[in-house]
Short mmCIF file of C-alpha atoms in Angstrom, two decimals:
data_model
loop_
_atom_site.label_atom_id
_atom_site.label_comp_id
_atom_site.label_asym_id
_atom_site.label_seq_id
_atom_site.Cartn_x
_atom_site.Cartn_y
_atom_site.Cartn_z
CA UNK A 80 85.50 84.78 106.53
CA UNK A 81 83.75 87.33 104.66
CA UNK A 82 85.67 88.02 101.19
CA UNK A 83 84.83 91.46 98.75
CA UNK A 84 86.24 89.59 95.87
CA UNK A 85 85.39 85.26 95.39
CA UNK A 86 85.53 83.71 92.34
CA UNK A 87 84.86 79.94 90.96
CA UNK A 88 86.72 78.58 88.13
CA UNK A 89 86.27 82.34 86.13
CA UNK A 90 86.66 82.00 82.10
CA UNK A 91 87.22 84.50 79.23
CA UNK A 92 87.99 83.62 76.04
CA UNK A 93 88.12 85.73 73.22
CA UNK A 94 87.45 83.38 69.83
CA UNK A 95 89.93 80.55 70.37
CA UNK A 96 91.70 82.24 72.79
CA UNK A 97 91.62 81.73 76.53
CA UNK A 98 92.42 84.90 78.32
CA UNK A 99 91.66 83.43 81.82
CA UNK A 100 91.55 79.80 82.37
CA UNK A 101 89.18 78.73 85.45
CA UNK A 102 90.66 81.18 87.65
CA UNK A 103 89.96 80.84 91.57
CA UNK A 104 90.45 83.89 93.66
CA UNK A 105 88.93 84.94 97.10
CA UNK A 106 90.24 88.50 98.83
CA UNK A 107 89.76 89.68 101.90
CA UNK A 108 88.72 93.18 103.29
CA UNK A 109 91.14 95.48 103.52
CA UNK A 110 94.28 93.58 102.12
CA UNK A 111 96.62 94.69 99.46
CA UNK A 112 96.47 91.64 96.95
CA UNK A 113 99.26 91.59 94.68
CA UNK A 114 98.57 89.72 91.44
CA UNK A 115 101.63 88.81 89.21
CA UNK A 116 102.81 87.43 86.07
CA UNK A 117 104.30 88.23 82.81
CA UNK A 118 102.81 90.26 79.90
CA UNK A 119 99.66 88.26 78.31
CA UNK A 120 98.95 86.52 81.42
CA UNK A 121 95.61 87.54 81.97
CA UNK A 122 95.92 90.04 84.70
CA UNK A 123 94.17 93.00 82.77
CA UNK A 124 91.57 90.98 81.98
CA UNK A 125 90.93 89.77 84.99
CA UNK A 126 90.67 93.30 86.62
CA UNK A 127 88.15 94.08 83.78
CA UNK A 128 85.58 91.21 84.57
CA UNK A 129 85.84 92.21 88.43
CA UNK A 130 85.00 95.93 87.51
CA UNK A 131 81.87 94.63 85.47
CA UNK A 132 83.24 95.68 82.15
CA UNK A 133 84.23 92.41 80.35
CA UNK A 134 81.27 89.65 80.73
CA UNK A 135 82.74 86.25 82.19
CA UNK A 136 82.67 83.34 79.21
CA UNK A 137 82.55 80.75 82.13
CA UNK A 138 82.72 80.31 85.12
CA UNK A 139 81.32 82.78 88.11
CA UNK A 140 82.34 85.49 90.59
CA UNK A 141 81.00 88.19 93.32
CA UNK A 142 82.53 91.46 93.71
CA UNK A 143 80.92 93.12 97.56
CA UNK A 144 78.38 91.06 97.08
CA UNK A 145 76.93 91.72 93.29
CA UNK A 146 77.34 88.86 90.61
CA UNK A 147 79.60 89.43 88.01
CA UNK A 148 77.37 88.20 85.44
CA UNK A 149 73.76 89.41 86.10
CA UNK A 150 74.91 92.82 88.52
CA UNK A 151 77.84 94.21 87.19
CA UNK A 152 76.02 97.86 86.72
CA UNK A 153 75.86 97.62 90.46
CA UNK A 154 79.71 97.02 91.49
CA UNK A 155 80.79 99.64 89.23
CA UNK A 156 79.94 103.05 92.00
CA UNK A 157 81.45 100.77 94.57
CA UNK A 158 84.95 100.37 93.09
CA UNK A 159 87.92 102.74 92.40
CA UNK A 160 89.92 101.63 89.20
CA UNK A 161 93.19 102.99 87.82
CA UNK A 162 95.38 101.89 85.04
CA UNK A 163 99.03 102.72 83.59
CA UNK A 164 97.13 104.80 80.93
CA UNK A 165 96.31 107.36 83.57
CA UNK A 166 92.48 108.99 82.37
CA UNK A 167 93.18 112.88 83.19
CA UNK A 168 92.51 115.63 81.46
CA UNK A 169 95.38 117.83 80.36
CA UNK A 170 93.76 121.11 79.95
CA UNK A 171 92.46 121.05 83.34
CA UNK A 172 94.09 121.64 86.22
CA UNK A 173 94.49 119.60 89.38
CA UNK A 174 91.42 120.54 91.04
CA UNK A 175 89.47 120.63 87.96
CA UNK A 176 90.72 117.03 87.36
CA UNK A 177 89.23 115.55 91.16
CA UNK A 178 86.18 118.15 90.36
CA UNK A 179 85.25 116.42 87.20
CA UNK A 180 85.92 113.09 88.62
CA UNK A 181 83.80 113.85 92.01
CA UNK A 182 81.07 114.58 89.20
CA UNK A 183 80.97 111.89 87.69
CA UNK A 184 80.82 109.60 90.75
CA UNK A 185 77.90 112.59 91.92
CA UNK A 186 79.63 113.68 94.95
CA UNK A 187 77.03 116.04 96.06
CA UNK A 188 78.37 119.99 95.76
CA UNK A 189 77.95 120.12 99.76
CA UNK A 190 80.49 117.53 99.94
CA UNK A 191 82.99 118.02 97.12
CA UNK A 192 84.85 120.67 98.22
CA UNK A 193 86.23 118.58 101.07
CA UNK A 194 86.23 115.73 99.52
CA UNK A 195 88.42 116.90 96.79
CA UNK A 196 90.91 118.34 99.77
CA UNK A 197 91.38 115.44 101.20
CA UNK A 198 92.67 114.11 98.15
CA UNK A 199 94.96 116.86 97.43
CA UNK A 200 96.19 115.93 101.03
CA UNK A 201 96.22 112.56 100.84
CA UNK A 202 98.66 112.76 97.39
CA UNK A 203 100.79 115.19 98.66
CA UNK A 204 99.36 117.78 96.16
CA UNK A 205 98.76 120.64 98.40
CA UNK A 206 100.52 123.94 96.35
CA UNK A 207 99.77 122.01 92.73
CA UNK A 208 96.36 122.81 92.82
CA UNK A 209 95.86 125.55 89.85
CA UNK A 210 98.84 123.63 87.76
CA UNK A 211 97.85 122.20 84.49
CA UNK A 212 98.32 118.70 84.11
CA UNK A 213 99.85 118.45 81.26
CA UNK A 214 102.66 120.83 83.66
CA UNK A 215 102.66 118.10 85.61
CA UNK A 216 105.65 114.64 85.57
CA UNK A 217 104.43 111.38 85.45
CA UNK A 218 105.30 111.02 89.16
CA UNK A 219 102.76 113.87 90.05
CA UNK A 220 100.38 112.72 87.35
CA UNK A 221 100.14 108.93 88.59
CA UNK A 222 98.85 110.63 92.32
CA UNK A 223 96.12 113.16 90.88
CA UNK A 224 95.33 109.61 88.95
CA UNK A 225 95.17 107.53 92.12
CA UNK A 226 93.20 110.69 94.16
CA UNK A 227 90.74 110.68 91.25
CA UNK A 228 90.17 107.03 91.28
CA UNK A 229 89.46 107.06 95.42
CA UNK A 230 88.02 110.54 95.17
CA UNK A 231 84.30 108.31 95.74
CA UNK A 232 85.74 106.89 98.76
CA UNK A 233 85.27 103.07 97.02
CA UNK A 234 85.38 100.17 98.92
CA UNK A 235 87.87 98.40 96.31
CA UNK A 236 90.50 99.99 94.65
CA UNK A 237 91.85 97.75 91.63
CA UNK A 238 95.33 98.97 90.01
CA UNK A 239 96.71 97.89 86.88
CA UNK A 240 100.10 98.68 86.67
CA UNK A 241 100.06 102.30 88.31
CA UNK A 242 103.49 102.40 88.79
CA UNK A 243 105.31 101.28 85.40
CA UNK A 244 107.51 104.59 83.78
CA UNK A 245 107.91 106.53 87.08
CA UNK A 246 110.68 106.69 89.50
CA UNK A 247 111.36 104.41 92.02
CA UNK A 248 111.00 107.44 94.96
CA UNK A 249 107.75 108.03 93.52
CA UNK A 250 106.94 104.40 93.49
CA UNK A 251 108.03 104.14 97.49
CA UNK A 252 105.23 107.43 97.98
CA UNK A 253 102.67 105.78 95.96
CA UNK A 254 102.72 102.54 98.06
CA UNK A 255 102.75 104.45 101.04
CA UNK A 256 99.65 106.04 100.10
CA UNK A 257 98.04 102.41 99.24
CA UNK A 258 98.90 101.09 102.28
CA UNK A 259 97.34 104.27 104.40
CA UNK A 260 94.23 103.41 102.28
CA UNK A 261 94.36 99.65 103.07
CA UNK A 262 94.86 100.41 107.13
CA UNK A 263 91.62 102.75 106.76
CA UNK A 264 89.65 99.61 105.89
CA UNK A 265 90.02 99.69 101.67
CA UNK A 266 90.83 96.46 99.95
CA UNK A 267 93.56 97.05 96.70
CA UNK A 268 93.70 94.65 94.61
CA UNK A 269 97.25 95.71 92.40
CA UNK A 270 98.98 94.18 89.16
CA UNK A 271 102.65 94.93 89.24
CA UNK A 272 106.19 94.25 87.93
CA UNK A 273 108.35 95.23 90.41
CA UNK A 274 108.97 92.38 93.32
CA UNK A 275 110.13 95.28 96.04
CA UNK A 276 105.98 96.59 95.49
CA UNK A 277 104.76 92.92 95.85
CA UNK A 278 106.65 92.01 98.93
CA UNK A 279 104.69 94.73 100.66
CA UNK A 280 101.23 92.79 99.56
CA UNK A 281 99.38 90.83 102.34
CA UNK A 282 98.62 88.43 99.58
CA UNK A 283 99.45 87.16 96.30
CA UNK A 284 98.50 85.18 93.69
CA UNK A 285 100.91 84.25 90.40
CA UNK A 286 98.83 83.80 87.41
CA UNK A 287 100.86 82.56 83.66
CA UNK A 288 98.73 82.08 80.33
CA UNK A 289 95.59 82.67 82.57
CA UNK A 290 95.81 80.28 84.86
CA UNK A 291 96.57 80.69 88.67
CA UNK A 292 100.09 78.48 89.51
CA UNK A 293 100.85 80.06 93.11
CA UNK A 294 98.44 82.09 96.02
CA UNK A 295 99.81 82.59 99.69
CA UNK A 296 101.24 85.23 101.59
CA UNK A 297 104.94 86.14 100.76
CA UNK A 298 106.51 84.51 103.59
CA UNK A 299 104.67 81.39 102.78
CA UNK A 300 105.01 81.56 98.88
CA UNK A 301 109.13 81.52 99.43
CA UNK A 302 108.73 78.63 102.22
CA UNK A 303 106.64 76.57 100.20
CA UNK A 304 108.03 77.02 96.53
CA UNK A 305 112.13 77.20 97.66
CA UNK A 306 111.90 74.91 99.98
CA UNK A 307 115.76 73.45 100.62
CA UNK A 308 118.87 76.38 101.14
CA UNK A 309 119.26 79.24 98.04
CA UNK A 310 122.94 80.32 97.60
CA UNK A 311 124.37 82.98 95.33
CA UNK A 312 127.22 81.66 93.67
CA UNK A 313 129.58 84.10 91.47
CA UNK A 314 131.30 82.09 88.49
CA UNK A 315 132.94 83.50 85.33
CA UNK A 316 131.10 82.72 82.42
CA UNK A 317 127.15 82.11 84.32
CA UNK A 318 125.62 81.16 81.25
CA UNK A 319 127.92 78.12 80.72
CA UNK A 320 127.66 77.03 84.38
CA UNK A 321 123.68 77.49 84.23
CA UNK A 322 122.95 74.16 82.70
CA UNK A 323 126.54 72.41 84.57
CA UNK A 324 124.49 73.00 87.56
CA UNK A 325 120.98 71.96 86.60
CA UNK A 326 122.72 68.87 86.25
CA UNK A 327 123.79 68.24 89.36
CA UNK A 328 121.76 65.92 91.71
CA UNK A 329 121.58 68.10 94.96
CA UNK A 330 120.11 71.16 92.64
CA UNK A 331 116.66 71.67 92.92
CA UNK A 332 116.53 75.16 90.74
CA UNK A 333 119.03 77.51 89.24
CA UNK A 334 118.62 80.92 87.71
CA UNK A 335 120.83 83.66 86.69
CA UNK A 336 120.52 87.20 88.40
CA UNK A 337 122.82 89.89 85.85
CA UNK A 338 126.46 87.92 86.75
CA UNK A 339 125.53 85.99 89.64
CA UNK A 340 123.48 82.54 89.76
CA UNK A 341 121.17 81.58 92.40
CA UNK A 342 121.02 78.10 93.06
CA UNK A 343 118.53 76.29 95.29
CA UNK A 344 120.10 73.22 97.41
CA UNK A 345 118.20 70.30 98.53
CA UNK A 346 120.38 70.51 102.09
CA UNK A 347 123.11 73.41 103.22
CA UNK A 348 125.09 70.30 103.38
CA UNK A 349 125.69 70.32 99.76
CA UNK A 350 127.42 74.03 100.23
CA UNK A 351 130.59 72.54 100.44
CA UNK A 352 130.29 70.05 97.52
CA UNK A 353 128.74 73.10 95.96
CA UNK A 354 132.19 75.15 96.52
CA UNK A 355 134.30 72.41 95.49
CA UNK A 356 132.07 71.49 92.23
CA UNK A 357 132.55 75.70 91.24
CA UNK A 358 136.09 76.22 92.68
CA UNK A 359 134.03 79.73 94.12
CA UNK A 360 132.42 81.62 97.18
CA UNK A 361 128.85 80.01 98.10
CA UNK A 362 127.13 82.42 100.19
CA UNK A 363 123.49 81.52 101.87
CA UNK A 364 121.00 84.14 100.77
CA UNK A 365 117.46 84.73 101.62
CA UNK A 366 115.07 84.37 98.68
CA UNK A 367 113.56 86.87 97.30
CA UNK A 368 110.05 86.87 95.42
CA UNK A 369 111.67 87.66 92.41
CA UNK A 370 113.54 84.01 93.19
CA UNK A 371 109.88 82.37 93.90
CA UNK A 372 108.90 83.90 90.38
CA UNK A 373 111.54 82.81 88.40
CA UNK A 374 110.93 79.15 89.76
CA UNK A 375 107.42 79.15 89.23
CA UNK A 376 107.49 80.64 85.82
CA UNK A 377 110.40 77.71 85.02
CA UNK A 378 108.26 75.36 86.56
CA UNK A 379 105.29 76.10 84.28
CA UNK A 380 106.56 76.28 81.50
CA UNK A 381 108.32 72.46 82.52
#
């Protein structure tokens, strides 16, 4: 297969630091690729060398084809980027926002104007056109942002965070705009928080203190990381029972979700030993990939 984004074993270290540890990645056209892990991971700068603005320390990578280290210049009118710190102008107004931005990717003037359309119809901004920005909620804001970052028509679209501060029924219509783009043949490549955004990813890799720990679909990530039988147990006192549990020979994992505690079994088998062990309900459940990140983030730090 032909990927848009490979790379081998990609370093960046800033003094003594290492930002990104050897990192492997290889995306394929047209998928949403969901990369994960906490604050500090890495993620930013990751998306940074892949846009040609941070220089690689080590390692090597190709984004469409160009080298990260000797053709950056060249990836850069071929890629869409947007960030949580969305770049728009407040004293200009919707259109004037895209207008500027179809500028400075020099849209020709022949083709703006319906260029710029289709982005006001693509964000469901069709009536805001003459509003001020700075008028304008975050909601509204973070789709101008994503309609001036695609406003070139890029082959790549890389988001870092776009969603964080904003509602979660504007989050739902900003994913449903990404995934219209990624049918129409864009690959996204998207850094988020929120698990219900990355189980819509075709892909996704977990990355913790720069270095990559998990990469598989989501299906496969929650086969291959919980393997045995997850059950949501409600106890009085979770905390307490948290470590009881860990204890206990047949439990492979067990976190705490607000008052509830989700432990993984080595066989449903155990269910009833389980039951008897807690004197409470234990109730099958199908793992989430907030469950897969908990265990790998446990597991690393192990």
């Amino acid at each position: 297969m032909e990927y848009v984004v490979t790379t081998r074993e990609l370093t960046r270290r800033f003094g003594n630091f290492t930002a990104v540890d050897r990192l492997n990645l290889s995306i394929a056209p047209g998928e949403i690729y969901g990369f994960l892990g906490p604050n500090g991971s890495g993620k930013s700068t990751t998306i940074r060398m892949l846009c040609g603005i941070l220089e690689p320390s080590a390692g090597s990578g190709q984004v469409l084809g160009y080298d990260l280290a000797s053709e950056a210049e060249k990836i850069k009118p071929h890629i869409g980027y947007m960030s949580q710190k969305f770049s728009l102008y407040d004293d200009l107004t919707v259109y004037e926002n895209l207008d500027f931005y179809a500028g400075v990717y020099s849209i020709p003037y022949r083709e703006r104007r319906h260029r710029i359309g289709e982005m006001i119809e693509l964000a469901s901004l069709s009536g805001r056109e003459k509003d001020l920005v700075a008028h304008l909620s975050v909601g509204w804001k973070q789709r101008l942002a994503l309609g001036c970052s695609i406003v070139a028509k890029p082959s790549i679209l890389f988001l870092d965070e776009p969603t964080s501060g904003i509602s979660p029924t504007s989050r739902k219509m900003f994913f449903t705009i990404i995934q219209r783009l990624a049918n129409e043949g864009t690959t996204v490549m998207v850094t988020t928080h929120f698990m219900d955004e990355a189980e819509r990813c075709s892909n996704i890799a977990f990355i913790s203190e720069g270095r990559l720990i998990a990469n598989d679909t989501p299906d496969q990530l929650r086969n291959q990381v919980l393997s045995g039988v997850l059950v949501e147990v409600e106890v009085a006192e979770p905390m307490q029972w948290l470590a009881k549990l860990e204890n206990l020979p047949y439990v492979k994992e067990c976190s705490l979700h607000g008052s509830l505690l989700h432990v993984l079994l080595e066989h449903e088998n155990k269910m009833a030993d389980l039951r008897v062990y807690t004197n409470s309900e234990v109730n099958p459940i199908t793992p989430s990939l907030e469950d897969v990140f908990i265990t790998l983030a446990k597991r690393d730090r192990g």
